[in-house]
PDB file of C-alpha atoms and ligand atoms in Angstrom:
ATOM      1  CA  MET A   1      10.710  -2.420  -8.401  1.00 52.00           C
ATOM      2  CA  ASP A   2      12.963  -5.212  -7.239  1.00 54.00           C
ATOM      3  CA  GLU A   3      13.213  -8.382  -9.243  1.00 70.00           C
ATOM      4  CA  ARG A   4      10.818 -10.998  -7.900  1.00 82.00           C
ATOM      5  CA  THR A   5      12.873 -13.398  -5.849  1.00 79.00           C
ATOM      6  CA  GLU A   6      10.297 -14.358  -3.244  1.00 81.00           C
ATOM      7  CA  PRO A   7       7.257 -16.579  -3.595  1.00 91.00           C
ATOM      8  CA  ALA A   8       3.946 -14.760  -3.854  1.00 96.00           C
ATOM      9  CA  VAL A   9       1.876 -14.278  -0.716  1.00 97.00           C
ATOM     10  CA  ALA A  10      -1.896 -14.630  -1.177  1.00 97.00           C
ATOM     11  CA  LEU A  11      -3.620 -11.576   0.314  1.00 98.00           C
ATOM     12  CA  CYS A  12      -7.335 -11.708  -0.402  1.00 98.00           C
ATOM     13  CA  PRO A  13      -9.895 -12.599  -3.061  1.00 98.00           C
ATOM     14  CA  SER A  14     -10.051 -10.089  -5.936  1.00 98.00           C
ATOM     15  CA  ALA A  15     -13.741  -9.540  -5.211  1.00 98.00           C
ATOM     16  CA  GLU A  16     -12.885  -8.052  -1.818  1.00 98.00           C
ATOM     17  CA  LEU A  17     -11.334  -5.028  -3.525  1.00 98.00           C
ATOM     18  CA  VAL A  18     -14.135  -3.023  -5.060  1.00 98.00           C
ATOM     19  CA  GLU A  19     -13.373   0.081  -7.116  1.00 98.00           C
ATOM     20  CA  LYS A  20     -12.195   2.898  -4.799  1.00 98.00           C
ATOM     21  CA  GLY A  21     -13.408   0.923  -1.806  1.00 97.00           C
ATOM     22  CA  ILE A  22     -11.866  -0.219   1.448  1.00 98.00           C
ATOM     23  CA  ALA A  23      -8.276  -1.416   1.152  1.00 98.00           C
ATOM     24  CA  HIS A  24      -6.990  -4.781   2.244  1.00 98.00           C
ATOM     25  CA  VAL A  25      -4.413  -4.056   4.952  1.00 98.00           C
ATOM     26  CA  PHE A  26      -1.626  -6.546   5.625  1.00 98.00           C
ATOM     27  CA  GLU A  27       1.230  -6.903   8.053  1.00 97.00           C
ATOM     28  CA  VAL A  28       4.815  -6.693   6.819  1.00 98.00           C
ATOM     29  CA  LEU A  29       8.344  -6.323   8.112  1.00 97.00           C
ATOM     30  CA  HIS A  30       9.886  -3.251   6.520  1.00 97.00           C
ATOM     31  CA  PHE A  31      13.628  -3.259   7.128  1.00 96.00           C
ATOM     32  CA  ARG A  32      12.831  -5.781   9.866  1.00 95.00           C
ATOM     33  CA  GLU A  33      10.426  -3.425  11.621  1.00 96.00           C
ATOM     34  CA  PRO A  34       6.736  -4.368  11.910  1.00 97.00           C
ATOM     35  CA  ALA A  35       4.589  -2.197   9.651  1.00 97.00           C
ATOM     36  CA  ARG A  36       1.450  -2.401   7.584  1.00 98.00           C
ATOM     37  CA  ALA A  37       0.850  -2.133   3.880  1.00 98.00           C
ATOM     38  CA  PHE A  38      -2.353  -1.879   1.901  1.00 98.00           C
ATOM     39  CA  VAL A  39      -3.770  -2.692  -1.491  1.00 98.00           C
ATOM     40  CA  LEU A  40      -6.834  -1.105  -3.055  1.00 98.00           C
ATOM     41  CA  ARG A  41      -8.460  -0.930  -6.449  1.00 98.00           C
ATOM     42  CA  PHE A  42      -8.284   2.398  -8.275  1.00 98.00           C
ATOM     43  CA  ASP A  43      -9.376   2.922 -11.882  1.00 97.00           C
ATOM     44  CA  GLY A  44      -9.673  -0.810 -12.235  1.00 96.00           C
ATOM     45  CA  ARG A  45      -6.134  -1.708 -11.268  1.00 96.00           C
ATOM     46  CA  LEU A  46      -4.543  -2.601  -7.989  1.00 98.00           C
ATOM     47  CA  VAL A  47      -2.314  -0.112  -6.214  1.00 98.00           C
ATOM     48  CA  ALA A  48      -0.391  -1.069  -3.093  1.00 98.00           C
ATOM     49  CA  TYR A  49       1.852   0.877  -0.733  1.00 98.00           C
ATOM     50  CA  LEU A  50       3.447   0.791   2.639  1.00 98.00           C
ATOM     51  CA  ASN A  51       1.043   2.431   5.093  1.00 98.00           C
ATOM     52  CA  ARG A  52       3.497   5.143   6.061  1.00 98.00           C
ATOM     53  CA  CYS A  53       3.182   8.863   5.383  1.00 98.00           C
ATOM     54  CA  LEU A  54       6.201  10.757   4.056  1.00 97.00           C
ATOM     55  CA  HIS A  55       5.555  13.722   6.358  1.00 97.00           C
ATOM     56  CA  VAL A  56       5.747  11.893   9.671  1.00 97.00           C
ATOM     57  CA  PRO A  57       6.244   8.132   9.462  1.00 96.00           C
ATOM     58  CA  THR A  58       2.776   7.251  10.674  1.00 97.00           C
ATOM     59  CA  GLU A  59      -0.126   5.225   9.322  1.00 98.00           C
ATOM     60  CA  MET A  60      -2.479   7.139   7.069  1.00 98.00           C
ATOM     61  CA  ASP A  61      -5.919   5.500   7.123  1.00 97.00           C
ATOM     62  CA  TRP A  62      -8.934   7.392   8.464  1.00 95.00           C
ATOM     63  CA  GLN A  63     -10.656   4.262   9.603  1.00 96.00           C
ATOM     64  CA  TYR A  64      -9.041   0.883   9.234  1.00 96.00           C
ATOM     65  CA  GLY A  65      -8.590   0.377   5.475  1.00 97.00           C
ATOM     66  CA  GLU A  66      -9.987   3.784   4.433  1.00 98.00           C
ATOM     67  CA  PHE A  67      -7.308   5.699   2.562  1.00 98.00           C
ATOM     68  CA  LEU A  68      -9.117   7.779  -0.046  1.00 98.00           C
ATOM     69  CA  ASP A  69     -10.414  11.319   0.342  1.00 97.00           C
ATOM     70  CA  SER A  70     -14.155  11.990   0.192  1.00 96.00           C
ATOM     71  CA  GLY A  71     -13.955  12.674  -3.559  1.00 97.00           C
ATOM     72  CA  LYS A  72     -12.065   9.391  -4.024  1.00 97.00           C
ATOM     73  CA  GLU A  73      -9.338  11.096  -6.027  1.00 98.00           C
ATOM     74  CA  PHE A  74      -6.354  10.861  -3.684  1.00 98.00           C
ATOM     75  CA  ILE A  75      -4.852   8.758  -0.959  1.00 98.00           C
ATOM     76  CA  LEU A  76      -5.117  11.204   1.904  1.00 98.00           C
ATOM     77  CA  CYS A  77      -3.188  11.009   5.146  1.00 98.00           C
ATOM     78  CA  SER A  78      -5.579  11.360   8.067  1.00 98.00           C
ATOM     79  CA  THR A  79      -3.017  13.107  10.276  1.00 97.00           C
ATOM     80  CA  HIS A  80      -2.268  16.365   8.423  1.00 97.00           C
ATOM     81  CA  GLY A  81      -3.908  15.838   5.045  1.00 97.00           C
ATOM     82  CA  ALA A  82      -1.011  14.997   2.728  1.00 98.00           C
ATOM     83  CA  ALA A  83      -2.479  13.893  -0.616  1.00 98.00           C
ATOM     84  CA  TYR A  84      -0.913  11.215  -2.816  1.00 98.00           C
ATOM     85  CA  GLU A  85      -1.727  10.191  -6.387  1.00 98.00           C
ATOM     86  CA  PRO A  86      -3.144   6.688  -6.090  1.00 98.00           C
ATOM     87  CA  GLN A  87      -1.634   5.497  -9.391  1.00 98.00           C
ATOM     88  CA  THR A  88       1.933   6.519  -8.596  1.00 98.00           C
ATOM     89  CA  GLY A  89       2.117   7.223  -4.868  1.00 98.00           C
ATOM     90  CA  ARG A  90       3.568  10.664  -5.622  1.00 98.00           C
ATOM     91  CA  CYS A  91       2.839  13.535  -3.291  1.00 97.00           C
ATOM     92  CA  ALA A  92       0.147  15.697  -4.890  1.00 97.00           C
ATOM     93  CA  GLY A  93      -0.314  18.274  -2.138  1.00 96.00           C
ATOM     94  CA  GLY A  94       0.127  18.946   1.539  1.00 96.00           C
ATOM     95  CA  PRO A  95       3.199  18.340   3.669  1.00 96.00           C
ATOM     96  CA  CYS A  96       4.616  15.289   1.890  1.00 95.00           C
ATOM     97  CA  GLY A  97       7.279  17.045  -0.221  1.00 93.00           C
ATOM     98  CA  ARG A  98       8.655  15.526  -3.402  1.00 90.00           C
ATOM     99  CA  GLY A  99       8.656  11.915  -2.411  1.00 93.00           C
ATOM    100  CA  LYS A 100       6.545   8.891  -3.167  1.00 97.00           C
ATOM    101  CA  LEU A 101       4.893   6.280  -1.046  1.00 98.00           C
ATOM    102  CA  THR A 102       6.751   2.977  -0.970  1.00 98.00           C
ATOM    103  CA  ALA A 103       5.098   0.766  -3.571  1.00 98.00           C
ATOM    104  CA  MET A 104       4.339  -2.902  -2.983  1.00 98.00           C
ATOM    105  CA  ASP A 105       4.461  -5.360  -5.881  1.00 97.00           C
ATOM    106  CA  VAL A 106       1.025  -6.926  -6.238  1.00 98.00           C
ATOM    107  CA  GLU A 107      -0.860  -8.746  -8.945  1.00 97.00           C
ATOM    108  CA  GLU A 108      -4.141 -10.525  -9.308  1.00 97.00           C
ATOM    109  CA  ARG A 109      -4.741 -13.789 -11.068  1.00 96.00           C
ATOM    110  CA  GLY A 110      -7.337 -16.482 -10.822  1.00 97.00           C
ATOM    111  CA  GLY A 111      -9.568 -14.277  -8.691  1.00 97.00           C
ATOM    112  CA  GLN A 112      -6.917 -13.838  -6.030  1.00 98.00           C
ATOM    113  CA  VAL A 113      -4.662 -10.925  -5.038  1.00 98.00           C
ATOM    114  CA  TYR A 114      -0.993 -11.708  -4.433  1.00 98.00           C
ATOM    115  CA  TRP A 115       1.897  -9.730  -3.013  1.00 98.00           C
ATOM    116  CA  TYR A 116       5.529 -10.315  -3.958  1.00 97.00           C
ATOM    117  CA  PRO A 117       7.762  -9.444  -0.985  1.00 96.00           C
ATOM    118  CA  SER A 118      11.054  -7.691  -1.663  1.00 95.00           C
ATOM    119  CA  ARG A 119      14.402  -7.718   0.076  1.00 93.00           C
ATOM    120  CA  ASP A 120      13.328  -4.696   2.132  1.00 95.00           C
ATOM    121  CA  THR A 121       9.686  -5.531   2.772  1.00 96.00           C
ATOM    122  CA  ARG A 122       9.007  -9.064   3.854  1.00 95.00           C
ATOM    123  CA  PRO A 123       6.075 -11.029   5.211  1.00 95.00           C
ATOM    124  CA  ALA A 124       5.461 -10.381   8.897  1.00 93.00           C
ATOM    125  CA  PHE A 125       5.665 -14.091   9.600  1.00 74.00           C
ATOM    126  CA  ALA A 126       9.136 -14.415   7.994  1.00 57.00           C
ATOM    127  CA  ASP A 127      12.305 -14.735  10.121  1.00 51.00           C
TER     128      ASP A 127
HETATM  129  S1  FES B 201       1.733  12.584   9.027  1.00 51.25           S
HETATM  130 FE1  FES B 201       0.741  12.443   7.110  1.00 51.25          FE
HETATM  131  S2  FES B 201       0.417  14.490   6.589  1.00 51.25           S
HETATM  132 FE2  FES B 201       1.478  14.643   8.459  1.00 51.25          FE
END
C-alpha cells in the first residue's frame, strides 16, 4: 500500500456497511480513467477494491453494490464467475489467474468510513 499522502475522503457512515451486506460504491480516477471502487464489511472489517475484474477489465457487481456470492464467502464476478477472497482480493477460483484485485486504503473512525486516495487512484472530482 502506498504511503498516505492525500487527505482522507469521507465515503459513508459506518452503519451503512452491515456485515456481508451491500457495498458502498464510489467513483474514482484510476490512472486518470474514470472507474468505480467499492467498500464492504466482511468478518467485521472493511475491505475495499477497485471494481474491476482481473479476467476482463469490467465491473463485477451483480446488482449495484452486490459483490458477494450467495453463500457470502467470496467476491464473485457477475460476468464469468471469477471468485476472489474478500480479505485479500486474491483469485480463489475461476478465470482470474494468479492476480489480486486492486486494494483501496480505507479506515473507519468516529462512525465514518474514509478512503485514502493513492498516486494511481484518485478522487473522481480531482484534476
Ligand atoms: S470478467 Fe470477471 S470473470 Fe470474466
